[in-house]
PDB file of C-alpha atoms and ligand atoms in Angstrom:
ATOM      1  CA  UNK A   1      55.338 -33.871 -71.662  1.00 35.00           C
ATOM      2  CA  UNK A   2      53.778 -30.325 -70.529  1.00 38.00           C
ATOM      3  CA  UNK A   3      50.226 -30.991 -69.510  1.00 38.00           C
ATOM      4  CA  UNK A   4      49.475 -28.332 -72.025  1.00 39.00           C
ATOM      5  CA  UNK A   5      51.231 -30.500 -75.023  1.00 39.00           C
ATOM      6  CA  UNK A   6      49.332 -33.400 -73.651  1.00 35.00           C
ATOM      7  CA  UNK A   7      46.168 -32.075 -73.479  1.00 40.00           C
ATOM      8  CA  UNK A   8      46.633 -31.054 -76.986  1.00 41.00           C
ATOM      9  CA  UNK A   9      47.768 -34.192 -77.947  1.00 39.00           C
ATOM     10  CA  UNK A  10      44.913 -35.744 -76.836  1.00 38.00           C
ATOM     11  CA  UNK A  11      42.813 -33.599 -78.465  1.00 39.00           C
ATOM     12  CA  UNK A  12      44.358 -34.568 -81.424  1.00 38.00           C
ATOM     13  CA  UNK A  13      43.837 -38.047 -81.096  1.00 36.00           C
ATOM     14  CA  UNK A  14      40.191 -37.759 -79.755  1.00 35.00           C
ATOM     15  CA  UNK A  15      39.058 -35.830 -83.358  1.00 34.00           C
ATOM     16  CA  UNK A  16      40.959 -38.496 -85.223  1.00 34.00           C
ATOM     17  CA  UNK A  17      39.298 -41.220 -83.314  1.00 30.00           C
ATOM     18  CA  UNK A  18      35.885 -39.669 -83.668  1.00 32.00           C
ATOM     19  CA  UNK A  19      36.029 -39.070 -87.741  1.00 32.00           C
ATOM     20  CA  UNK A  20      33.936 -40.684 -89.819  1.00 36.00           C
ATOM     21  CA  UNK A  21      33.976 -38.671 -92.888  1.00 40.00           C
ATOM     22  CA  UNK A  22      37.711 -40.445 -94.258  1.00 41.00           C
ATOM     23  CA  UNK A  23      37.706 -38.850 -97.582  1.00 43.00           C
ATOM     24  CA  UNK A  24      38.206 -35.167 -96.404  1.00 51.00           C
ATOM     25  CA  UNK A  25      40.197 -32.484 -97.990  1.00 69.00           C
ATOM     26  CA  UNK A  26      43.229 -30.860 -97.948  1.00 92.00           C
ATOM     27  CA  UNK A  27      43.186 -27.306-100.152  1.00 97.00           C
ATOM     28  CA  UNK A  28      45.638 -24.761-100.450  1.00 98.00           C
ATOM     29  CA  UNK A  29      43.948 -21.344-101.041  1.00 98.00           C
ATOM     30  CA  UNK A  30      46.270 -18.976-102.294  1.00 98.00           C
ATOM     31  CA  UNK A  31      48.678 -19.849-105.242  1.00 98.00           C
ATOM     32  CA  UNK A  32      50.914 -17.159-106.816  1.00 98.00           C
ATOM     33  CA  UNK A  33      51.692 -17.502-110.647  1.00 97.00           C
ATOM     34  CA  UNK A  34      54.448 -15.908-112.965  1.00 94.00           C
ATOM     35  CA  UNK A  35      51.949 -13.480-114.065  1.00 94.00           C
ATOM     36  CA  UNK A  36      52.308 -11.020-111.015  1.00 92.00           C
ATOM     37  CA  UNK A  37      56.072 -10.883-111.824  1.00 89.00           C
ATOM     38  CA  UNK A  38      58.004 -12.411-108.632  1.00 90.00           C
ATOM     39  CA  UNK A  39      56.542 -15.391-108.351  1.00 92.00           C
ATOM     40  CA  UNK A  40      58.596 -18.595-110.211  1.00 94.00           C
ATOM     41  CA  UNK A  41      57.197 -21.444-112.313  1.00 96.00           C
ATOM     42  CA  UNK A  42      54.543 -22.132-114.667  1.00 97.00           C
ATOM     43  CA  UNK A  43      51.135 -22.374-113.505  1.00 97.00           C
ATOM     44  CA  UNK A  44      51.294 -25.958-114.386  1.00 98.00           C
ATOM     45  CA  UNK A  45      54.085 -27.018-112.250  1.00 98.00           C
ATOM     46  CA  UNK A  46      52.027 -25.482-109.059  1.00 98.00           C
ATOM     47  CA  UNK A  47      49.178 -27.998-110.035  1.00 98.00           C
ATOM     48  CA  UNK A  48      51.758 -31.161-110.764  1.00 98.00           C
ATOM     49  CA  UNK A  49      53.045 -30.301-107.028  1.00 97.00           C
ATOM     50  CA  UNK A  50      49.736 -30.075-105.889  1.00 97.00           C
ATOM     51  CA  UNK A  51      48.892 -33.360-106.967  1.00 96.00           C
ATOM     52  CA  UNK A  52      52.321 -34.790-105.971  1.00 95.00           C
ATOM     53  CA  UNK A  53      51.580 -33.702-101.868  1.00 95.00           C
ATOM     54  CA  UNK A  54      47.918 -34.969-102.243  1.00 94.00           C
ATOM     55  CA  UNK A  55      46.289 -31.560-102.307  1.00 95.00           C
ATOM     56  CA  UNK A  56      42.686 -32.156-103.226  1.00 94.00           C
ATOM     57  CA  UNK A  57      41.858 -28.670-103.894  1.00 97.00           C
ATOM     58  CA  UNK A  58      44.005 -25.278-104.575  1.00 98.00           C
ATOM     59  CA  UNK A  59      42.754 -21.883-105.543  1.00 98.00           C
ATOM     60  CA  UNK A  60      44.919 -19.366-107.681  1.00 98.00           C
ATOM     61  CA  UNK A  61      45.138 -16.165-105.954  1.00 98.00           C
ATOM     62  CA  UNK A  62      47.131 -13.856-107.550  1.00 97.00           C
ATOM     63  CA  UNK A  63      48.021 -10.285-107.157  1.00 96.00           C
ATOM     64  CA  UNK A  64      45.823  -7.386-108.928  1.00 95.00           C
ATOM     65  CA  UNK A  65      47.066  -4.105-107.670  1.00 93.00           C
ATOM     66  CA  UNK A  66      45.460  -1.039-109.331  1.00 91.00           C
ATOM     67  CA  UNK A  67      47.437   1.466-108.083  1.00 80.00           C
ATOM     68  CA  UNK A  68      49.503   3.361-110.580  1.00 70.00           C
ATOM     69  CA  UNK A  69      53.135   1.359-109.604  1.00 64.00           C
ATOM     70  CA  UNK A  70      53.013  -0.724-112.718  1.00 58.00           C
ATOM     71  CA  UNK A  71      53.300  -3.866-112.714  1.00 65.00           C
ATOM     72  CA  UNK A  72      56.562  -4.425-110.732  1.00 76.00           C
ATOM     73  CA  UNK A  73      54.316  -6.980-108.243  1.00 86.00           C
ATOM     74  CA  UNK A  74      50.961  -7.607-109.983  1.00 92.00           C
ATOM     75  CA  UNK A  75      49.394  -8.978-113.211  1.00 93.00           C
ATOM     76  CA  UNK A  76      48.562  -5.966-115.774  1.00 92.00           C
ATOM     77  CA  UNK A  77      44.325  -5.656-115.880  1.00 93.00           C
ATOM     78  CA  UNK A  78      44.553  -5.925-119.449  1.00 93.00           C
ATOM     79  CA  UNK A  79      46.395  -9.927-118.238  1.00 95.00           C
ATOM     80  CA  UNK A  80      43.236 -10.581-115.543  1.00 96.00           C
ATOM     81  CA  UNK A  81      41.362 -12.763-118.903  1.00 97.00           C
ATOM     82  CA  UNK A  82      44.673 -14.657-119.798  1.00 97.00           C
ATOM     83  CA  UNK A  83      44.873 -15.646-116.265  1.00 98.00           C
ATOM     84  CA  UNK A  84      41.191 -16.833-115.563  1.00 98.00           C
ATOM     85  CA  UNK A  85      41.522 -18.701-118.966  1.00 98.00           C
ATOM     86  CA  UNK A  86      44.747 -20.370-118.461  1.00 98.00           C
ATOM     87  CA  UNK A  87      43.247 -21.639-115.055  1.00 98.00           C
ATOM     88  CA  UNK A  88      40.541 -22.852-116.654  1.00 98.00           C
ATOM     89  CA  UNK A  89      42.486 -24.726-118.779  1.00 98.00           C
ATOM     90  CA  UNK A  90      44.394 -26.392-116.034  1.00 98.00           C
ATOM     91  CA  UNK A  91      41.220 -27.576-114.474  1.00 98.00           C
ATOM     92  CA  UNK A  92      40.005 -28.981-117.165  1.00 98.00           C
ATOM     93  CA  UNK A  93      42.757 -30.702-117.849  1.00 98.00           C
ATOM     94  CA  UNK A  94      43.552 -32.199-114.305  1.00 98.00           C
ATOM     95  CA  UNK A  95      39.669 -32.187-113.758  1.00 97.00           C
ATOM     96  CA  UNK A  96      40.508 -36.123-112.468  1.00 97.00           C
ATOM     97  CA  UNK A  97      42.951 -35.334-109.990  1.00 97.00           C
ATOM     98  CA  UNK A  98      42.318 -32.245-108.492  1.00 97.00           C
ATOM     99  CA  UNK A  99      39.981 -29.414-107.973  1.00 97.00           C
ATOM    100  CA  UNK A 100      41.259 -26.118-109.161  1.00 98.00           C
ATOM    101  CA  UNK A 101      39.749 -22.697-108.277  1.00 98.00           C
ATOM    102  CA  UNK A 102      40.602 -18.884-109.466  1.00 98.00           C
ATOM    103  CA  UNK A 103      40.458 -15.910-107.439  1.00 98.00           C
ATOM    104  CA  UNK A 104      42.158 -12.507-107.341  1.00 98.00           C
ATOM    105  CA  UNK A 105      44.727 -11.139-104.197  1.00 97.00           C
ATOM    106  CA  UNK A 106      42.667  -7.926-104.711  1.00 96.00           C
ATOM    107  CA  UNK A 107      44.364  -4.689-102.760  1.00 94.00           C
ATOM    108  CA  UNK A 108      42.725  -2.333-101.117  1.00 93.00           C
ATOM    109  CA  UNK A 109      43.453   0.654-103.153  1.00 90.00           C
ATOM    110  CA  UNK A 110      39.746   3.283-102.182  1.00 88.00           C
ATOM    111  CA  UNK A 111      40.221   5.122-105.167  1.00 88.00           C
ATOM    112  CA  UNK A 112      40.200   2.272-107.553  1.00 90.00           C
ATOM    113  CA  UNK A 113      37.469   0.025-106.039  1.00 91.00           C
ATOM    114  CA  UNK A 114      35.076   0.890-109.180  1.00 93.00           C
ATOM    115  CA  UNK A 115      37.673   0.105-111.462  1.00 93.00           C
ATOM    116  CA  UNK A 116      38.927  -3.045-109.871  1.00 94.00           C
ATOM    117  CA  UNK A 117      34.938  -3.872-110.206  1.00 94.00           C
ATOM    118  CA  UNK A 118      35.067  -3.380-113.840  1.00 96.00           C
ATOM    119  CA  UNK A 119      37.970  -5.317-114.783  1.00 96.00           C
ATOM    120  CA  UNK A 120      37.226  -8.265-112.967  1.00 95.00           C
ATOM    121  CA  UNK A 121      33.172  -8.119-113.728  1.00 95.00           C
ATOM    122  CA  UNK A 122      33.391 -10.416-116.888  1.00 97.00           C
ATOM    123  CA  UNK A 123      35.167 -13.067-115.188  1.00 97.00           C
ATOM    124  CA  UNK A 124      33.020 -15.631-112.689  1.00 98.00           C
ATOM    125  CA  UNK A 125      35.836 -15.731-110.246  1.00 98.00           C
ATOM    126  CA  UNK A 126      35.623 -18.230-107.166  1.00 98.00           C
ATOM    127  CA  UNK A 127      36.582 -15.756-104.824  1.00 98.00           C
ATOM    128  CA  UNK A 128      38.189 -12.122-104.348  1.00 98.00           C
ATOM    129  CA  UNK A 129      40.653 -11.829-101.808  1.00 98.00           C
ATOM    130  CA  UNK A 130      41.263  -8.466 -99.877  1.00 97.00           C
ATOM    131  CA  UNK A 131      44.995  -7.515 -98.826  1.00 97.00           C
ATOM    132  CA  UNK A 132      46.412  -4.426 -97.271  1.00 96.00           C
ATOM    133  CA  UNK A 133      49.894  -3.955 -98.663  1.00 93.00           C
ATOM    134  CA  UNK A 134      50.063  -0.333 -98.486  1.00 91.00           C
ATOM    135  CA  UNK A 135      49.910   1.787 -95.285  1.00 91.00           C
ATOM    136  CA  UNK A 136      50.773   5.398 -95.494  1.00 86.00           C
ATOM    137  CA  UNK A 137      51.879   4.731 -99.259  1.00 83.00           C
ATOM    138  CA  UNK A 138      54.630   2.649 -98.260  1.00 86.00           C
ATOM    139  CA  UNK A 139      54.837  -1.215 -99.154  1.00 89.00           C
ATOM    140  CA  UNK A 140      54.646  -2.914 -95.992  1.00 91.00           C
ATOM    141  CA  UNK A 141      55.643  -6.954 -97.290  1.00 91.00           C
ATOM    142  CA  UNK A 142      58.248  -5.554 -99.671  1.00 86.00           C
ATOM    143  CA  UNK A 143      61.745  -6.452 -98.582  1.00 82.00           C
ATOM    144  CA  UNK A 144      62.805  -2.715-100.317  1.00 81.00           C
ATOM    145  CA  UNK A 145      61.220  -1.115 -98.161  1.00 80.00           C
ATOM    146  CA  UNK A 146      62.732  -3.162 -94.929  1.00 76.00           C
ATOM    147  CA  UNK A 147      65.568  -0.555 -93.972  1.00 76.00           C
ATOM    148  CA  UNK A 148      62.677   2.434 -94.656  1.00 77.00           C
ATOM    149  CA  UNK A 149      59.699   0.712 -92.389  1.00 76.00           C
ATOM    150  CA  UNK A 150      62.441  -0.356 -89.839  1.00 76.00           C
ATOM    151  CA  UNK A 151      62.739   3.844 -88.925  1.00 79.00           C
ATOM    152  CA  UNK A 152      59.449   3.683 -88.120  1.00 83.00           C
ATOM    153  CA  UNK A 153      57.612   2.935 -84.473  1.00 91.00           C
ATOM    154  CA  UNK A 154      56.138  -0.446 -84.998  1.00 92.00           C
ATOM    155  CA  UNK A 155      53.236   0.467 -82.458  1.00 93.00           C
ATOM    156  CA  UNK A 156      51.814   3.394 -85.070  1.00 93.00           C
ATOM    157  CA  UNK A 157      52.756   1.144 -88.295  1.00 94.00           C
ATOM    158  CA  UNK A 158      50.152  -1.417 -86.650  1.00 96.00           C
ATOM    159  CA  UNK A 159      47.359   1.237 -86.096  1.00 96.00           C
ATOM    160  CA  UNK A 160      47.489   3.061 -89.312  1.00 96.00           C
ATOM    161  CA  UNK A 161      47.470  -0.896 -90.732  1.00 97.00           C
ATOM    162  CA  UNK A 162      43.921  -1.082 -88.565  1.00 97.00           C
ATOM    163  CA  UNK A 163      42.530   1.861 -89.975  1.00 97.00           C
ATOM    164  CA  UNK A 164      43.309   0.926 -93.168  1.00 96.00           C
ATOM    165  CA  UNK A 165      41.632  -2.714 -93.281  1.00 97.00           C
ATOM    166  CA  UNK A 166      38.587  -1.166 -91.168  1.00 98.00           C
ATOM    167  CA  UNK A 167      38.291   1.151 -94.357  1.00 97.00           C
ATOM    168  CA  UNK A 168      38.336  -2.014 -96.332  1.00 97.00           C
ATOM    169  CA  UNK A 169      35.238  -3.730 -94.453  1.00 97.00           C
ATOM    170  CA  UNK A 170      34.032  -0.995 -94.997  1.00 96.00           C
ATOM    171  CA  UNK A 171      33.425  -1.968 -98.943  1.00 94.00           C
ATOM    172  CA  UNK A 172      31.212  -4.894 -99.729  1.00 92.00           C
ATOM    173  CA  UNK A 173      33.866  -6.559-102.134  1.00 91.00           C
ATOM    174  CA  UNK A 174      35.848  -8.983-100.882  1.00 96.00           C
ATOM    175  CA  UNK A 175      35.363 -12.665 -99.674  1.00 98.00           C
ATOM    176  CA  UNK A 176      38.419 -13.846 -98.031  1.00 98.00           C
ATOM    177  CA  UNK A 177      40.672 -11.282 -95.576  1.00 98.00           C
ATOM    178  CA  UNK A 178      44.280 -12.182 -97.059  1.00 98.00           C
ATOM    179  CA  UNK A 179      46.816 -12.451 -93.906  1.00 98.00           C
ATOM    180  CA  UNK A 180      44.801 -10.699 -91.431  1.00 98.00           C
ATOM    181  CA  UNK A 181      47.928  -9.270 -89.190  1.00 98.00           C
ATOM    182  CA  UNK A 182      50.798  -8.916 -92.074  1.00 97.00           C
ATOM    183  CA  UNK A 183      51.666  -5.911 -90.662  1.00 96.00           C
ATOM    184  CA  UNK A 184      54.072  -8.140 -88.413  1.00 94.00           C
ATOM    185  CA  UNK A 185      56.230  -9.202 -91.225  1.00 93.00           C
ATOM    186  CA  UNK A 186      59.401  -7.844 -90.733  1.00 90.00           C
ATOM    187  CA  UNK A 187      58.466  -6.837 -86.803  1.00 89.00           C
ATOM    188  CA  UNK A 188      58.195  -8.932 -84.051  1.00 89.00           C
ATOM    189  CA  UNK A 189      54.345 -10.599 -83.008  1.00 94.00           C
ATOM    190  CA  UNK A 190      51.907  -8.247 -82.564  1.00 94.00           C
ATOM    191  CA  UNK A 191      51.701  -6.759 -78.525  1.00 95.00           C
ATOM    192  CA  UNK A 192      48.988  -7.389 -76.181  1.00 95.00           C
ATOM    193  CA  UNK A 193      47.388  -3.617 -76.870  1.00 95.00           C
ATOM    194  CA  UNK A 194      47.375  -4.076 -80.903  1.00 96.00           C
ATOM    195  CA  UNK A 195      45.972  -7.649 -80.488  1.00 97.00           C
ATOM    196  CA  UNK A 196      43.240  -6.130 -78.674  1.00 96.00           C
ATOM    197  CA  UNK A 197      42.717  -3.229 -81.156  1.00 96.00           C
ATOM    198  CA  UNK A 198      41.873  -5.895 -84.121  1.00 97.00           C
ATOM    199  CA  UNK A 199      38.646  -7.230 -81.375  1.00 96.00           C
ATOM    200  CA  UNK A 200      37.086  -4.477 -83.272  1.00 96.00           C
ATOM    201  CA  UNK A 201      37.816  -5.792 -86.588  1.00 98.00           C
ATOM    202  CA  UNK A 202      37.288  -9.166 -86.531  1.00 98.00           C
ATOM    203  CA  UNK A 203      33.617  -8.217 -84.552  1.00 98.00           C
ATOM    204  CA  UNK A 204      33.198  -6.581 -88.246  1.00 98.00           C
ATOM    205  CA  UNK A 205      34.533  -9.537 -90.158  1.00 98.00           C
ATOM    206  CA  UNK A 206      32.100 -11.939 -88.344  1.00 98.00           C
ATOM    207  CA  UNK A 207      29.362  -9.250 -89.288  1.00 98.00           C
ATOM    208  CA  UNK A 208      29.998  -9.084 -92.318  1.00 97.00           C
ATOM    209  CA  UNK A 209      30.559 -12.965 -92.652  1.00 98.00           C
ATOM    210  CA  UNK A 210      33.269 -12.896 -94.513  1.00 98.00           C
ATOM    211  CA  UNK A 211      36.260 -15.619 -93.934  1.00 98.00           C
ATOM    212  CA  UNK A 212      39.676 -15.341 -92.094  1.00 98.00           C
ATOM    213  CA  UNK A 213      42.518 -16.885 -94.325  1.00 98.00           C
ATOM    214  CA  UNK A 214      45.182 -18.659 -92.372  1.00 98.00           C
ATOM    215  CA  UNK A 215      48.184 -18.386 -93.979  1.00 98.00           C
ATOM    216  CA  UNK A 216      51.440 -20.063 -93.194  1.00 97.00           C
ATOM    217  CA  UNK A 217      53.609 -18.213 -95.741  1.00 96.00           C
ATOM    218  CA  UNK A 218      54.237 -16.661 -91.439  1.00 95.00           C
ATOM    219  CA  UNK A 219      56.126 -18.647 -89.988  1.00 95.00           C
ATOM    220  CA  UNK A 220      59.204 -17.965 -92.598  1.00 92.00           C
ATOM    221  CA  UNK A 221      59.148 -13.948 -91.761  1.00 92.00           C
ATOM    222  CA  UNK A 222      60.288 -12.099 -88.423  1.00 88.00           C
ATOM    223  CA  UNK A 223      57.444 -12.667 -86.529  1.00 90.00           C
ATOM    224  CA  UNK A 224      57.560 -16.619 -87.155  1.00 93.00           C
ATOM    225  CA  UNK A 225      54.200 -16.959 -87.046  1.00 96.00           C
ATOM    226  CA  UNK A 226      50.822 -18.178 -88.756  1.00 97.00           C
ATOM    227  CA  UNK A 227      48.809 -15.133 -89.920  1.00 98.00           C
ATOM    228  CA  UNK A 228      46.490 -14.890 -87.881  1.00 98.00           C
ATOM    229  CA  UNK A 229      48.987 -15.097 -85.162  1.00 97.00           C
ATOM    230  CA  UNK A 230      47.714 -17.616 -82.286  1.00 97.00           C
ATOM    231  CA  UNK A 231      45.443 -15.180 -79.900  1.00 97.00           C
ATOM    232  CA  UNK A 232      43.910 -13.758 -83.003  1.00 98.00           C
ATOM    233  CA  UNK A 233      43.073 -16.862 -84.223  1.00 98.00           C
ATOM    234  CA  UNK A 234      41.508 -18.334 -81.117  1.00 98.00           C
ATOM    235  CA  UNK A 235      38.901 -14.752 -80.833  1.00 98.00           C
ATOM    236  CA  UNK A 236      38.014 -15.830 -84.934  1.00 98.00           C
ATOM    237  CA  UNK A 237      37.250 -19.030 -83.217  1.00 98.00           C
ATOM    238  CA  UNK A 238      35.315 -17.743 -80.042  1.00 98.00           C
ATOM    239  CA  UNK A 239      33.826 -15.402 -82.549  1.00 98.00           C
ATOM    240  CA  UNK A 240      32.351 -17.660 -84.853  1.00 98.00           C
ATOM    241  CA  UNK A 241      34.362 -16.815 -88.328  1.00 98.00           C
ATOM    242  CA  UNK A 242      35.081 -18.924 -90.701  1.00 98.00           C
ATOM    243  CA  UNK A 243      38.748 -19.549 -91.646  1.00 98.00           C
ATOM    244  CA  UNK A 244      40.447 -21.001 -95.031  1.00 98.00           C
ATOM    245  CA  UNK A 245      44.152 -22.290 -95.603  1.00 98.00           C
ATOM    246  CA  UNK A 246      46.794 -21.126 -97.409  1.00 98.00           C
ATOM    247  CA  UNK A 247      50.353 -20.896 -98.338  1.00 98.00           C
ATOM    248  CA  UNK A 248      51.120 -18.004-100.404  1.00 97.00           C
ATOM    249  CA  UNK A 249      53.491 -20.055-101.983  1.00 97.00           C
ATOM    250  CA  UNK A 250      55.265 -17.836-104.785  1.00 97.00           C
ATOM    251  CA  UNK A 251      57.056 -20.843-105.816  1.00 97.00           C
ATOM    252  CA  UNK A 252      55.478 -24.923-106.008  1.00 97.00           C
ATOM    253  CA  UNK A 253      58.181 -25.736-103.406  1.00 97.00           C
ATOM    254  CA  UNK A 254      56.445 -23.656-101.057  1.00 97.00           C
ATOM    255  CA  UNK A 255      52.551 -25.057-101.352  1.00 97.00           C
ATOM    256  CA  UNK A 256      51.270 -26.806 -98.510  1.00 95.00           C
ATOM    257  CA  UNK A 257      54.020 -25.496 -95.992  1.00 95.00           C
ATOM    258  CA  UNK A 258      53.534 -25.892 -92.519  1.00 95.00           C
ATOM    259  CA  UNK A 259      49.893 -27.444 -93.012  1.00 95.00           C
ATOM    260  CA  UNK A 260      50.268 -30.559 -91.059  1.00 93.00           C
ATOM    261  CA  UNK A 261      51.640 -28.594 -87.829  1.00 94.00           C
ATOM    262  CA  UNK A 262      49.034 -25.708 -88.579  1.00 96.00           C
ATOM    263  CA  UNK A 263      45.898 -28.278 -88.995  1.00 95.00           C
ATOM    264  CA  UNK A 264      46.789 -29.579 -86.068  1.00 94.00           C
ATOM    265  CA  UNK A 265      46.988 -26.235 -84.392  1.00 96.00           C
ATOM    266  CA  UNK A 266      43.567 -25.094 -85.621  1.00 97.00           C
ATOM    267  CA  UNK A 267      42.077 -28.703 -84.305  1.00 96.00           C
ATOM    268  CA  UNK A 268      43.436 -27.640 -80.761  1.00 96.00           C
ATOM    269  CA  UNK A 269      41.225 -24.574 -80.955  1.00 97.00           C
ATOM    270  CA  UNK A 270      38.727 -25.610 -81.774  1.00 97.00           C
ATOM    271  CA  UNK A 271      37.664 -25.521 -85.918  1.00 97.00           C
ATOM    272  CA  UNK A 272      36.396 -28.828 -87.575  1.00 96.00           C
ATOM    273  CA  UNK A 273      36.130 -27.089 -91.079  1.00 96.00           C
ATOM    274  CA  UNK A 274      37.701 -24.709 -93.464  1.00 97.00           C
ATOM    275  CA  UNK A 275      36.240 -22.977 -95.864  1.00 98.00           C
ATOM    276  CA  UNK A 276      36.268 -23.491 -99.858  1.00 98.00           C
ATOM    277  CA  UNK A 277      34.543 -21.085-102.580  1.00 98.00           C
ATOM    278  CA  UNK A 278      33.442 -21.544-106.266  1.00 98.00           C
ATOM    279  CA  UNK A 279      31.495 -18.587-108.005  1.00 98.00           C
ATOM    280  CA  UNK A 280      31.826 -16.625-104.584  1.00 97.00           C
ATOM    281  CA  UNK A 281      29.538 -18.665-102.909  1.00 98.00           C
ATOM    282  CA  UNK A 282      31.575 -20.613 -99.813  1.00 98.00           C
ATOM    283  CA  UNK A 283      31.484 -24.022 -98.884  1.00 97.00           C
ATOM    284  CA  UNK A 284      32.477 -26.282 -95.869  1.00 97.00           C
ATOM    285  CA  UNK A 285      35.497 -28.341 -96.199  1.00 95.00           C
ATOM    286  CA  UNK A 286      35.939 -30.829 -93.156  1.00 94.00           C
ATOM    287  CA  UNK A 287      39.454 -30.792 -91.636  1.00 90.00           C
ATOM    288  CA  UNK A 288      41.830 -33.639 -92.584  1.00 66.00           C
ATOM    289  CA  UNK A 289      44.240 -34.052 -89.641  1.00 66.00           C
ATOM    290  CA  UNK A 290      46.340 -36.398 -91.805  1.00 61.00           C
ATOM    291  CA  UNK A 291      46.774 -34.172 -94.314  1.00 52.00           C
ATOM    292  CA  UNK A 292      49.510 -31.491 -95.655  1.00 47.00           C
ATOM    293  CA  UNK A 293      52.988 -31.528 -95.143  1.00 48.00           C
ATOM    294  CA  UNK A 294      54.953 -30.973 -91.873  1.00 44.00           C
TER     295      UNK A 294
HETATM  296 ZN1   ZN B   1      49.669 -10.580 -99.930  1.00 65.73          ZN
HETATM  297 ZN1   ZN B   2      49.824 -13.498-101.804  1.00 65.73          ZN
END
């Protein structure tokens, strides 16, 4: 064993040792649903598989894009009541087994951040989410639009991506950052020089106190890695910033993937909490190094 894997190992075993608290919490903070159009399943079946890998707490977070395209990869605004009502309904009725939040994948569109305010204004969401899909008008996670970002110089793609989520913290909207360093999906990890350019970001994120979501939906693109990628996520350590969990999963089969390996990760650097929401107000979730799947 590398003296790195066994110091880590230890590390492990030394938090396990040293818990008390036995009834912690595993959540999964970012659920897709039908509703945003290429996600599979019934809302329903995402709570039954919740239940089934011992989840104790999920959050809904699906897409709202306000940005003229339709909705090819997004729930309508006119559908933003049916979804905060059908969640409701879910956690009602699994009240006994599970905890169930709702938030919105909200994207950073400038233009329409008064609008996006209006339409989700009636509803007491748990938390708003803040994602950077689009970078120069192009899709950046959509796989058709691969072949048209692959012409591009990855180096620029990741500094136009900066600007545009520094323009985002900018706004005093969102809760959660969604997959800080996306921008990697269909590229390779991120290169000493861009890791260093996001210092300036996350110093903003930890002013602004919002939270870092780690999200393992990652490790199954190019870059085969957690987003935040590992450096990053050690300076939102070092910086103080709070972090949440999720898996993006767009289908049930795909909640909870990756947690154990990833909990055991974020042990290593250093967290002992994650960070839960309800009515935008966040909470402290101790880490369960038990929990999730492999
Ligand atoms: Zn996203
Ligand atoms: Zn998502």
């Amino acid at each position: 064993m590398s003296s790195l894997a066994y110091q880590q190992n230890s590390m492990v075993d030394l938090f396990f040792i040293s818990r008390t608290d036995e009834d912690t919490d595993v959540i999964d903070y970012h659920i897709h649903t039908p509703l945003c159009n290429h996600a599979q399943k019934s809302m329903e079946s995402y709570v039954q598989k919740a239940i089934e890998l011992g989840l104790q707490e999920i959050c809904f977070l699906d897409h709202l894009t306000v940005n003229g395209q339709g909705p090819r990869n997004s729930m309508c605004p006119s559908e933003v009541g049916l979804y905060f009502q059908a969640v409701q309904k879910l956690k009602y009725q699994y009240q006994k087994q599970i905890k169930i939040r709702v938030g919105l994948e909200v994207d950073f569109i400038p233009d329409q951040i008064d609008r996006i305010h209006e339409i989700i204004r009636p509803f007491s969401f748990d938390v708003i989410g803040g994602s950077v899909h689009f970078v120069k008008g192009m899709n950046i996670v959509s796989r058709r639009e691969q072949k048209a970002l692959s012409n591009i110089d990855f180096q620029n793609l990741c500094f136009h991506y900066i600007e545009e989520l520094d323009q985002m913290l900018n706004y005093d909207f969102f809760d959660t950052i969604c997959h800080l360093d996306v921008v990697k999906k269909f590229h390779a990890p991120l290169s000493e020089a861009i890791v260093d350019k996001f210092d300036e970001i996350l110093s903003k994120i930890r002013y602004k106190n919002l939270t870092v979501e780690v999200n393992t939906s990652g490790k199954t693109h190019s870059a085969q890695e957690i987003y935040p990628g590992p450096e990053l996520l050690k300076s939102c350590f070092h910086k103080g910033i709070e972090i949440t969990l999720a898996s993006d999963a767009h289908h049930p089969d795909e909640m909870g993937r990756y947690f154990k390996q990833v909990i055991s990760d974020l042990v290593v650097v250093g967290f002992t909490h994650l960070a839960g929401f309800s009515r935008r107000k966040r909470y402290k979730i101790p880490i369960d190094i038990n929990g999730g799947r492999s």
